[in-house]
Amino acid sequence: MLCMDKRADLHIHTNASDGALSPHQVVMAAAEASLAAIAITDHDTVDGIDEALNAGDETGVEVVPGIEISAIYGEKTEVHMLGYFIDHHYKPLLDQLHVLKNARFNRGVKIVEQLNAAGVPVVLERVLELAEGGAVGRPHVARAIVEIGAASSIDSAFGKYLVEGTPGYVERYKITPAEAMSLIRESGGVACCAHVAKLNRDELLVELIEDGLQAIEAYHPNHSGAASRFYRGFAKKRGLMVTGGSDAHCLNSDNSTSVGDVTVPYEVVEQLKIAAGK
Ligand SMILES: [Zn+2]
Ligand SMILES: [Zn+2]
């Protein structure tokens, strides 16, 4: 039987961050998968949104301007905060994303300097090349370390040189979940905590509600059916909206998902729109 339900995939990465497909290609894939709507939620950047919106106009796929901000709670609990229906041209948002990007770049430079000082001849230019103009991160340094033969694998490069207590460790610039949510909400968006079962910190979620959390992502490829049901109930009890998506990066690897692998009913988009006052 043909399913005529309108569906939406509300968590997708493009090559503006660490996805493999361009924003245009992502929208084409969404059209191919007969999705009514998708959200572009790149890590700490909105650079892919305009291209996706244009492709959306061409194909009739509704594109929700979004973002996934990497925040840190406490010492090192990574909390990914999704923003939906943000104004992606809002200056204070762009300024803050710029600060994050610079901080990441500076951290990359500092890691390479420290490694060089410790006798590991990693070359900054090569690290930047591996980042392909995107956000510089430790995975790129790790690849450069493996390339020069200073470690046998990415994992061993991390363990020997990049984690706390090793020569290349540099603390990262932190934005808290509360700050990420304020930024999203000031930008006209709805703040949603990503892959909450993966985070597995329900008491933290309760705290985040007080700081402005409006939704949780209950449907995600890493969530079991039981986990999704649990978080649906959790959301209902606390008046949160429930979202879901594929977290597609479309990479050629076993654990990479594709556009449309996890979807929610289109009504969720309508709820988010109302919450964002759009
Ligand atoms: Zn995430
Ligand atoms: Zn993601």
PDB file of N, CA and C in Angstrom, residues 22 29 42 52 95-96 136 186 197 226 266 270 277:
ATOM      1  N   SER A  22      26.447  17.901  -0.686  1.00  0.00           N
ATOM      2  CA  SER A  22      26.218  19.350  -0.661  1.00  0.00           C
ATOM      3  C   SER A  22      24.771  19.583  -0.227  1.00  0.00           C
ATOM      4  N   ALA A  29      18.104  14.327  -2.482  1.00  0.00           N
ATOM      5  CA  ALA A  29      17.910  13.022  -1.841  1.00  0.00           C
ATOM      6  C   ALA A  29      16.589  12.997  -1.077  1.00  0.00           C
ATOM      7  N   ASP A  42      23.584  21.528  10.494  1.00  0.00           N
ATOM      8  CA  ASP A  42      25.032  21.315  10.494  1.00  0.00           C
ATOM      9  C   ASP A  42      25.628  21.702  11.841  1.00  0.00           C
ATOM     10  N   ALA A  52      20.367  25.138   0.447  1.00  0.00           N
ATOM     11  CA  ALA A  52      19.297  24.155   0.654  1.00  0.00           C
ATOM     12  C   ALA A  52      17.927  24.783   0.423  1.00  0.00           C
ATOM     13  N   ASP A  95      27.865  36.021  14.565  1.00  0.00           N
ATOM     14  CA  ASP A  95      29.044  36.449  15.335  1.00  0.00           C
ATOM     15  C   ASP A  95      29.507  35.331  16.274  1.00  0.00           C
ATOM     16  N   GLN A  96      28.554  34.726  16.986  1.00  0.00           N
ATOM     17  CA  GLN A  96      28.915  33.676  17.948  1.00  0.00           C
ATOM     18  C   GLN A  96      29.477  32.441  17.235  1.00  0.00           C
ATOM     19  N   VAL A 136      38.191  22.796  11.820  1.00  0.00           N
ATOM     20  CA  VAL A 136      39.371  21.993  12.166  1.00  0.00           C
ATOM     21  C   VAL A 136      39.101  21.262  13.475  1.00  0.00           C
ATOM     22  N   GLU A 186      17.095  33.336  20.855  1.00  0.00           N
ATOM     23  CA  GLU A 186      17.247  34.736  20.425  1.00  0.00           C
ATOM     24  C   GLU A 186      17.237  34.847  18.912  1.00  0.00           C
ATOM     25  N   ALA A 197      18.818   9.819  24.131  1.00  0.00           N
ATOM     26  CA  ALA A 197      19.120   8.502  24.717  1.00  0.00           C
ATOM     27  C   ALA A 197      20.628   8.278  24.718  1.00  0.00           C
ATOM     28  N   ALA A 226      12.467   1.077  22.406  1.00  0.00           N
ATOM     29  CA  ALA A 226      12.094   1.289  23.804  1.00  0.00           C
ATOM     30  C   ALA A 226      12.539   2.681  24.261  1.00  0.00           C
ATOM     31  N   TYR A 266       4.775  15.037   9.511  1.00  0.00           N
ATOM     32  CA  TYR A 266       4.937  16.450   9.161  1.00  0.00           C
ATOM     33  C   TYR A 266       4.348  17.379  10.225  1.00  0.00           C
ATOM     34  N   GLU A 270       4.918  21.530  11.810  1.00  0.00           N
ATOM     35  CA  GLU A 270       3.909  22.565  12.089  1.00  0.00           C
ATOM     36  C   GLU A 270       3.973  23.032  13.541  1.00  0.00           C
ATOM     37  N   GLY A 277       6.933  30.867  16.284  1.00  0.00           N
ATOM     38  CA  GLY A 277       6.172  32.056  15.896  1.00  0.00           C
ATOM     39  C   GLY A 277       6.307  32.390  14.421  1.00  0.00           C
TER      40      GLY A 277
END
